[in-house]
Each structure stands twice: as structure tokens, then as C-alpha cells.
mmCIF file of C-alpha atoms and ligand atoms in Angstrom:
data_model
loop_
_atom_site.group_PDB
_atom_site.id
_atom_site.type_symbol
_atom_site.label_atom_id
_atom_site.label_comp_id
_atom_site.label_asym_id
_atom_site.label_seq_id
_atom_site.Cartn_x
_atom_site.Cartn_y
_atom_site.Cartn_z
ATOM 1 C CA MET A 122 0.000 0.000 0.000
ATOM 2 C CA ALA A 123 1.311 3.430 -0.934
ATOM 3 C CA VAL A 124 -0.122 6.866 -1.536
ATOM 4 C CA GLY A 125 1.401 9.329 -3.998
ATOM 5 C CA VAL A 126 2.151 12.934 -3.103
ATOM 6 C CA PHE A 127 2.804 15.276 -6.004
ATOM 7 C CA ASP A 128 4.118 18.829 -6.178
ATOM 8 C CA SER A 129 5.816 20.929 -8.810
ATOM 9 C CA GLY A 130 8.890 20.994 -6.590
ATOM 10 C CA LEU A 131 9.796 21.166 -2.924
ATOM 11 C CA GLY A 132 6.646 22.727 -1.485
ATOM 12 C CA GLY A 133 4.641 19.507 -1.266
ATOM 13 C CA LEU A 134 7.195 18.223 1.240
ATOM 14 C CA THR A 135 5.340 20.292 3.849
ATOM 15 C CA VAL A 136 2.231 18.212 3.121
ATOM 16 C CA HIS A 137 4.234 14.981 2.897
ATOM 17 C CA GLN A 138 5.771 15.686 6.293
ATOM 18 C CA ALA A 139 2.372 16.237 7.915
ATOM 19 C CA ILE A 140 0.947 13.033 6.370
ATOM 20 C CA ALA A 141 3.979 11.014 7.490
ATOM 21 C CA ALA A 142 3.658 12.383 11.037
ATOM 22 C CA ARG A 143 -0.031 11.453 11.209
ATOM 23 C CA MET A 144 0.238 8.050 9.463
ATOM 24 C CA PRO A 145 3.790 6.813 10.056
ATOM 25 C CA ASP A 146 3.057 3.306 8.703
ATOM 26 C CA LEU A 147 1.653 4.481 5.374
ATOM 27 C CA PRO A 148 4.254 4.257 2.568
ATOM 28 C CA LEU A 149 4.359 7.535 0.618
ATOM 29 C CA VAL A 150 5.898 8.141 -2.788
ATOM 30 C CA TYR A 151 6.753 11.792 -3.299
ATOM 31 C CA LEU A 152 7.256 13.197 -6.772
ATOM 32 C CA GLY A 153 8.589 16.710 -7.286
ATOM 33 C CA ASP A 154 8.533 17.960 -10.875
ATOM 34 C CA ASN A 155 11.500 20.213 -10.175
ATOM 35 C CA ALA A 156 12.583 20.149 -13.824
ATOM 36 C CA HIS A 157 9.423 22.093 -14.718
ATOM 37 C CA ALA A 158 8.912 24.223 -11.582
ATOM 38 C CA PRO A 159 7.576 26.768 -11.070
ATOM 39 C CA TYR A 160 4.102 25.868 -12.312
ATOM 40 C CA GLY A 161 2.647 29.119 -11.044
ATOM 41 C CA VAL A 162 3.608 31.067 -14.154
ATOM 42 C CA ARG A 163 2.488 28.389 -16.675
ATOM 43 C CA THR A 164 -0.752 28.167 -18.643
ATOM 44 C CA ALA A 165 -3.585 25.942 -17.433
ATOM 45 C CA ASP A 166 -3.040 23.550 -20.394
ATOM 46 C CA ASP A 167 0.617 23.221 -19.578
ATOM 47 C CA ILE A 168 -0.086 22.579 -15.888
ATOM 48 C CA TYR A 169 -2.703 19.960 -16.842
ATOM 49 C CA ARG A 170 -0.295 18.123 -19.167
ATOM 50 C CA LEU A 171 2.584 18.114 -16.665
ATOM 51 C CA THR A 172 0.343 17.084 -13.758
ATOM 52 C CA CYS A 173 -1.174 14.147 -15.694
ATOM 53 C CA ALA A 174 2.325 12.919 -16.608
ATOM 54 C CA ALA A 175 3.473 13.107 -12.990
ATOM 55 C CA VAL A 176 0.379 11.332 -11.672
ATOM 56 C CA GLU A 177 0.884 8.515 -14.207
ATOM 57 C CA ARG A 178 4.436 8.130 -12.939
ATOM 58 C CA LEU A 179 3.041 7.704 -9.398
ATOM 59 C CA TRP A 180 0.594 5.051 -10.588
ATOM 60 C CA ASP A 181 3.640 3.130 -11.846
ATOM 61 C CA GLU A 182 4.858 3.170 -8.215
ATOM 62 C CA GLY A 183 1.697 1.335 -7.082
ATOM 63 C CA CYS A 184 -0.203 4.411 -5.901
ATOM 64 C CA ASP A 185 -3.928 4.307 -6.721
ATOM 65 C CA LEU A 186 -4.516 7.546 -4.834
ATOM 66 C CA VAL A 187 -2.452 10.658 -5.505
ATOM 67 C CA ILE A 188 -2.620 13.861 -3.479
ATOM 68 C CA LEU A 189 -1.956 16.938 -5.576
ATOM 69 C CA ALA A 190 0.012 18.691 -2.841
ATOM 70 C CA CYS A 191 0.209 21.683 -5.137
ATOM 71 C CA ASN A 192 -2.418 24.410 -5.149
ATOM 72 C CA THR A 193 -1.515 25.442 -8.664
ATOM 73 C CA ALA A 194 -2.169 21.927 -10.015
ATOM 74 C CA SER A 195 -5.256 21.586 -7.799
ATOM 75 C CA ALA A 196 -6.579 24.918 -9.087
ATOM 76 C CA ALA A 197 -5.685 24.633 -12.757
ATOM 77 C CA ALA A 198 -5.841 20.889 -13.514
ATOM 78 C CA LEU A 199 -7.707 18.822 -10.917
ATOM 79 C CA ARG A 200 -11.277 19.406 -12.053
ATOM 80 C CA ARG A 201 -10.379 18.643 -15.691
ATOM 81 C CA MET A 202 -8.501 15.496 -14.638
ATOM 82 C CA GLN A 203 -11.424 14.251 -12.553
ATOM 83 C CA GLU A 204 -13.973 15.003 -15.258
ATOM 84 C CA THR A 205 -12.152 13.806 -18.366
ATOM 85 C CA TRP A 206 -9.082 11.766 -17.652
ATOM 86 C CA LEU A 207 -9.102 9.684 -14.485
ATOM 87 C CA PRO A 208 -9.332 5.915 -15.140
ATOM 88 C CA GLU A 209 -11.543 3.580 -13.124
ATOM 89 C CA GLY A 210 -10.035 2.621 -9.767
ATOM 90 C CA LYS A 211 -7.764 5.678 -9.459
ATOM 91 C CA ARG A 212 -8.273 8.825 -7.401
ATOM 92 C CA VAL A 213 -6.625 12.239 -7.400
ATOM 93 C CA LEU A 214 -7.396 14.654 -4.554
ATOM 94 C CA GLY A 215 -6.442 18.304 -4.215
ATOM 95 C CA VAL A 216 -5.559 20.576 -1.335
ATOM 96 C CA PHE A 217 -8.189 23.320 -1.546
ATOM 97 C CA VAL A 218 -11.244 21.628 -0.109
ATOM 98 C CA PRO A 219 -9.812 20.624 3.314
ATOM 99 C CA LEU A 220 -8.588 24.188 3.771
ATOM 100 C CA ILE A 221 -11.921 25.755 2.857
ATOM 101 C CA GLU A 222 -13.767 23.326 5.108
ATOM 102 C CA ALA A 223 -11.542 24.432 8.004
ATOM 103 C CA LEU A 224 -12.006 28.108 7.179
ATOM 104 C CA THR A 225 -15.784 27.743 7.026
ATOM 105 C CA GLU A 226 -15.868 25.388 10.037
ATOM 106 C CA ARG A 227 -17.516 22.560 8.123
ATOM 107 C CA GLN A 228 -17.206 18.878 8.763
ATOM 108 C CA TRP A 229 -15.632 16.745 6.066
ATOM 109 C CA GLY A 230 -18.065 16.056 3.235
ATOM 110 C CA ASP A 231 -20.792 18.426 4.563
ATOM 111 C CA ASN A 232 -22.634 19.213 1.324
ATOM 112 C CA SER A 233 -25.334 21.460 2.797
ATOM 113 C CA PRO A 234 -26.028 24.796 1.013
ATOM 114 C CA PRO A 235 -23.654 27.745 1.493
ATOM 115 C CA ARG A 236 -24.206 29.712 4.692
ATOM 116 C CA GLU A 237 -22.944 32.759 6.611
ATOM 117 C CA VAL A 238 -19.686 32.036 8.439
ATOM 118 C CA ALA A 239 -17.764 33.860 11.161
ATOM 119 C CA VAL A 240 -14.870 34.968 8.982
ATOM 120 C CA LYS A 241 -15.645 37.876 6.635
ATOM 121 C CA HIS A 242 -12.308 39.184 5.314
ATOM 122 C CA VAL A 243 -9.851 36.647 3.947
ATOM 123 C CA ALA A 244 -6.466 37.266 2.390
ATOM 124 C CA LEU A 245 -5.317 34.637 -0.098
ATOM 125 C CA PHE A 246 -1.625 34.360 -0.971
ATOM 126 C CA ALA A 247 -0.970 32.076 -3.924
ATOM 127 C CA THR A 248 0.867 31.712 -7.221
ATOM 128 C CA PRO A 249 -0.233 33.832 -10.207
ATOM 129 C CA ALA A 250 -1.828 30.752 -11.874
ATOM 130 C CA THR A 251 -3.814 29.850 -8.752
ATOM 131 C CA VAL A 252 -5.042 33.424 -8.327
ATOM 132 C CA ALA A 253 -5.981 33.625 -12.033
ATOM 133 C CA SER A 254 -7.973 30.359 -11.839
ATOM 134 C CA ARG A 255 -10.289 31.760 -9.104
ATOM 135 C CA ALA A 256 -10.655 28.134 -7.956
ATOM 136 C CA PHE A 257 -10.434 29.175 -4.304
ATOM 137 C CA GLN A 258 -13.322 31.634 -4.624
ATOM 138 C CA ARG A 259 -15.345 29.042 -6.603
ATOM 139 C CA GLU A 260 -14.904 26.325 -3.960
ATOM 140 C CA LEU A 261 -15.570 28.831 -1.172
ATOM 141 C CA ALA A 262 -18.810 29.986 -2.819
ATOM 142 C CA PHE A 263 -20.135 26.402 -2.675
ATOM 143 C CA ARG A 264 -19.813 26.543 1.126
ATOM 144 C CA ALA A 265 -20.034 30.122 2.413
ATOM 145 C CA ILE A 266 -21.705 33.431 1.654
ATOM 146 C CA GLY A 267 -20.639 36.966 2.485
ATOM 147 C CA VAL A 268 -16.897 36.324 2.572
ATOM 148 C CA ASP A 269 -14.710 38.968 0.998
ATOM 149 C CA VAL A 270 -11.547 37.409 -0.516
ATOM 150 C CA GLU A 271 -8.596 39.538 -1.570
ATOM 151 C CA ALA A 272 -6.035 37.512 -3.502
ATOM 152 C CA GLN A 273 -2.364 38.406 -3.866
ATOM 153 C CA PRO A 274 -0.344 36.691 -6.614
ATOM 154 C CA CYS A 275 3.041 36.181 -4.968
ATOM 155 C CA GLY A 276 5.383 36.309 -7.950
ATOM 156 C CA GLY A 277 8.955 35.189 -7.281
ATOM 157 C CA VAL A 278 8.472 33.481 -3.908
ATOM 158 C CA VAL A 279 8.468 29.923 -5.267
ATOM 159 C CA ASP A 280 11.569 30.590 -7.396
ATOM 160 C CA ALA A 281 13.405 31.999 -4.379
ATOM 161 C CA ILE A 282 12.490 28.933 -2.305
ATOM 162 C CA GLU A 283 13.436 26.509 -5.096
ATOM 163 C CA ASP A 284 16.744 28.409 -5.439
ATOM 164 C CA GLY A 285 17.344 28.073 -1.704
ATOM 165 C CA ASP A 286 17.426 31.879 -1.277
ATOM 166 C CA GLU A 287 15.595 32.366 2.027
ATOM 167 C CA ILE A 288 16.573 36.041 2.330
ATOM 168 C CA LEU A 289 15.008 36.912 -1.025
ATOM 169 C CA ALA A 290 11.942 34.786 -0.220
ATOM 170 C CA GLU A 291 11.455 36.673 3.060
ATOM 171 C CA ALA A 292 11.793 40.078 1.386
ATOM 172 C CA LEU A 293 9.259 39.076 -1.279
ATOM 173 C CA VAL A 294 6.788 37.797 1.337
ATOM 174 C CA LYS A 295 6.996 41.143 3.149
ATOM 175 C CA SER A 296 6.342 43.124 -0.003
ATOM 176 C CA HIS A 297 3.428 40.881 -1.092
ATOM 177 C CA VAL A 298 1.806 41.204 2.349
ATOM 178 C CA GLU A 299 2.213 44.987 2.205
ATOM 179 C CA ALA A 300 0.643 45.050 -1.277
ATOM 180 C CA LEU A 301 -2.346 43.039 -0.058
ATOM 181 C CA LYS A 302 -2.789 45.168 3.051
ATOM 182 C CA ARG A 303 -3.084 48.266 0.884
ATOM 183 C CA ARG A 304 -6.244 46.696 -0.586
ATOM 184 C CA MET A 305 -7.476 44.887 2.568
ATOM 185 C CA PRO A 306 -6.007 46.595 5.629
ATOM 186 C CA LEU A 307 -7.543 44.262 8.232
ATOM 187 C CA PRO A 308 -7.828 40.648 7.053
ATOM 188 C CA GLN A 309 -9.155 38.294 9.767
ATOM 189 C CA ALA A 310 -7.627 35.219 8.188
ATOM 190 C CA ALA A 311 -4.854 34.582 5.724
ATOM 191 C CA ILE A 312 -4.590 31.505 3.533
ATOM 192 C CA LEU A 313 -1.159 30.313 2.503
ATOM 193 C CA GLY A 314 -2.484 28.931 -0.776
ATOM 194 C CA CYS A 315 0.750 27.450 -2.060
ATOM 195 C CA THR A 316 2.463 24.476 -0.503
ATOM 196 C CA HIS A 317 5.802 26.245 -0.661
ATOM 197 C CA TYR A 318 4.627 29.053 1.607
ATOM 198 C CA PRO A 319 4.526 27.170 4.941
ATOM 199 C CA LEU A 320 8.305 27.140 4.601
ATOM 200 C CA MET A 321 7.974 30.932 4.992
ATOM 201 C CA ALA A 322 5.114 30.816 7.546
ATOM 202 C CA ARG A 323 7.018 32.854 10.123
ATOM 203 C CA ALA A 324 7.682 35.625 7.605
ATOM 204 C CA PHE A 325 3.984 35.727 6.615
ATOM 205 C CA GLN A 326 2.834 35.854 10.241
ATOM 206 C CA ALA A 327 5.386 38.550 11.117
ATOM 207 C CA ALA A 328 4.319 40.727 8.179
ATOM 208 C CA LEU A 329 0.587 40.170 8.802
ATOM 209 C CA GLY A 330 0.721 40.719 12.553
ATOM 210 C CA PRO A 331 -0.295 38.436 15.432
ATOM 211 C CA GLU A 332 -4.030 39.175 15.183
ATOM 212 C CA VAL A 333 -4.358 37.535 11.726
ATOM 213 C CA ARG A 334 -5.053 33.790 11.812
ATOM 214 C CA VAL A 335 -2.801 32.133 9.253
ATOM 215 C CA PHE A 336 -4.127 28.884 7.750
ATOM 216 C CA SER A 337 -1.669 26.566 6.127
ATOM 217 C CA GLN A 338 -2.666 23.365 4.516
ATOM 218 C CA ALA A 339 -0.316 20.610 5.558
ATOM 219 C CA ASP A 340 -2.049 19.423 8.738
ATOM 220 C CA LEU A 341 -5.528 19.938 7.302
ATOM 221 C CA VAL A 342 -4.719 17.868 4.220
ATOM 222 C CA ALA A 343 -3.145 15.124 6.348
ATOM 223 C CA ALA A 344 -6.210 14.948 8.606
ATOM 224 C CA SER A 345 -8.604 14.772 5.680
ATOM 225 C CA LEU A 346 -6.506 12.085 3.977
ATOM 226 C CA GLU A 347 -6.599 9.984 7.134
ATOM 227 C CA ASP A 348 -10.363 10.353 7.223
ATOM 228 C CA TYR A 349 -10.623 9.475 3.509
ATOM 229 C CA LEU A 350 -8.529 6.313 3.910
ATOM 230 C CA GLN A 351 -10.570 5.192 6.898
ATOM 231 C CA ARG A 352 -13.666 5.395 4.734
ATOM 232 C CA ARG A 353 -11.980 3.958 1.604
ATOM 233 C CA PRO A 354 -9.125 1.707 2.744
ATOM 234 C CA GLY A 355 -8.920 0.124 -0.740
ATOM 235 C CA PHE A 356 -7.230 3.270 -2.060
ATOM 236 C CA THR A 357 -3.915 2.704 -0.335
ATOM 237 C CA GLY A 358 -2.619 1.027 -3.530
ATOM 238 C CA ALA A 359 -0.216 -1.862 -4.098
ATOM 239 C CA GLY A 360 3.113 -0.033 -3.582
ATOM 240 C CA THR A 361 5.087 -0.822 -0.428
ATOM 241 C CA ARG A 362 8.143 1.448 -0.534
ATOM 242 C CA SER A 363 8.432 5.069 0.537
ATOM 243 C CA ARG A 364 10.516 7.034 -1.963
ATOM 244 C CA TYR A 365 11.310 10.583 -2.976
ATOM 245 C CA LEU A 366 11.442 11.074 -6.748
ATOM 246 C CA THR A 367 12.309 14.150 -8.769
ATOM 247 C CA THR A 368 12.395 15.053 -12.438
ATOM 248 C CA GLY A 369 15.231 17.444 -11.573
ATOM 249 C CA ASP A 370 18.804 16.835 -10.432
ATOM 250 C CA PRO A 371 18.430 14.481 -7.419
ATOM 251 C CA GLY A 372 21.557 15.710 -5.598
ATOM 252 C CA ARG A 373 20.619 19.358 -5.951
ATOM 253 C CA VAL A 374 16.984 18.770 -4.998
ATOM 254 C CA ALA A 375 18.026 16.672 -1.970
ATOM 255 C CA SER A 376 20.295 19.397 -0.686
ATOM 256 C CA LYS A 377 17.578 22.084 -1.022
ATOM 257 C CA ALA A 378 15.027 19.806 0.650
ATOM 258 C CA THR A 379 17.449 19.104 3.491
ATOM 259 C CA GLN A 380 18.077 22.843 3.913
ATOM 260 C CA PHE A 381 14.390 23.698 4.109
ATOM 261 C CA LEU A 382 13.131 20.806 6.205
ATOM 262 C CA ARG A 383 16.278 20.727 8.341
ATOM 263 C CA ARG A 384 16.654 16.955 8.075
ATOM 264 C CA PRO A 385 18.417 14.779 5.488
ATOM 265 C CA ILE A 386 16.307 13.645 2.524
ATOM 266 C CA GLU A 387 17.541 11.542 -0.426
ATOM 267 C CA PHE A 388 15.923 11.938 -3.861
ATOM 268 C CA GLU A 389 16.011 9.469 -6.754
ATOM 269 C CA PRO A 390 15.489 10.249 -10.443
ATOM 270 C CA ALA A 391 11.835 9.931 -11.486
HETATM 271 N N1 DGL B 178 3.778 24.622 -4.590
HETATM 272 C C1 DGL B 178 2.849 24.837 -5.615
HETATM 273 C C2 DGL B 178 1.529 25.351 -5.113
HETATM 274 O O1 DGL B 178 1.080 24.900 -4.076
HETATM 275 C C3 DGL B 178 3.265 25.493 -6.877
HETATM 276 C C4 DGL B 178 4.418 26.326 -6.924
HETATM 277 C C5 DGL B 178 4.841 26.552 -8.355
HETATM 278 O O2 DGL B 178 5.326 25.595 -8.935
HETATM 279 O O3 DGL B 178 4.660 27.675 -8.857
HETATM 280 O O4 DGL B 178 0.902 26.175 -5.730
#
């Protein structure tokens, strides 16, 4: 049994880490498409094509269920994959819905009509492709009414993280938060809508101030995956080995991953 975890690069490791902490006996195969990152500046067609190829690679590893631990892929490709491409017996899940359910204080799978919720002003930080897709607002509208969302495309942050340049990433986070606050001075909640951003969570919280509740996805996605597998244990797949795969240079990717997660990680070529 193994579950696949996909991201365009290093960011999905934040989700992988949370899943591994919650379900230590579940083999996980991570695939980072570092050769093609960042996805956040690509077209929706391009993101769809790359994401399908990566998910197929994870099926070859014995994963029947793949988590798109990438908001950009979840926003730009997931719906199309589920509607037109997914073969019988395979599942692909994204990272938006668990986050929105937490924000709107819904139980998993609560499909009741949208209703008023406590939070009214939400700041969304995400890649340009995720912001352009408006997938977050669409999914939110299915569940909540009267929520004002201000979205900030955070150009450059993913590149800085993938390049291992934490100082640049921090400076960019500060300037993106300032830009958003000019349009929404008092957000109640902030969504880190890119799996790379939890690596910069402290910088986001510092720039936003202590009164803003910052939601990041890793733990929410891990909890909802655990719930999903309890209800559908058949989707743990035939794979038995945990591995980290990359389409990029394994040595280089391993050293960046080790730097960011502050523990040694070995990558193999995908
Ligand atoms: N980490 C990804 C996300 O959650 C995408 C980053 C990128 O490749 O631009 O959106």
C-alpha cells in the first residue's frame, strides 16, 4: 500500500511531512517535478499536461490515490482530470477543499447549502496561476456566503524557495503582504495557498501581525486524507516502498530539501 504525493517541486514536502507524522506506517511516494517548476507562471493547459504525466508516474509506483500537494495543479488541472481523464479505480485529490472546510468550520463532506460564516475578510496568498484560476473563490462559494476574498499573486516566492534563497523569499513575502494590506487593511484570516509558503510561515505571520489567523494546509490535508482512507481503505494502492522522486537533479533537490526541512532527505530520479 502506498499513496502518492505530487508537487511541482519542494513545497509539497510540507504536506508529505504532515501526512507522514499522522500516518507513520503508510508508505508515501513523493514526486517533485523540479525540472518544470515553477508551475505558477504556466498556462492551465501546460499545468494539466505536466500534472497528468506526474500522476501517471506515481501510478507506476503502485499508488492508486495521488494527493496533488500543489495548489496550482489543484486549481488549474484537478477538475479537468477528474472530469475527463481519471481511469476507473484511481483517485486524485487536491488541497483546496480541506482548507476551505476548516475556514468555514464545516465537517468533512458536509454538502449542505452555502451559509454565513464567522470569517468575513480573507487574504489569499498564492501563485499567479492559482489566483488567475479563481478556484479558491469558486470552492468557497459552494460553502459560504458573504466572505470577501482579496487575492495576492506572490510572484517570485516559489523561485526563491526553489533556489534556496531564504533572504530573497522573506523580502518578497513582506512586499506581497504589504501590497495586499493596501487593498485589505484588516484581514481576519490569511490563507497560505501554495504548498511552498509554509516554509515561509514565520515571515507571513510577522508581516501580517499576530491578530491575523494564518491557515496553512499541511495538517488539514493530512487529517482529511486519514479520514478518507478510513472510509476507503482500498485506495492505499499496491506499492510498499516510501521514496522521494524528482524530475530534476536528485543531488541538488536533496540538498535544497534538506536545507528547508532541516533533516536529510535523499531523492532518486523519477
Ligand atoms: N507549490 C505549488 C503550489 O502549491 C506550486 C508552486 C509553483 O510551482 O509555482 O501552488
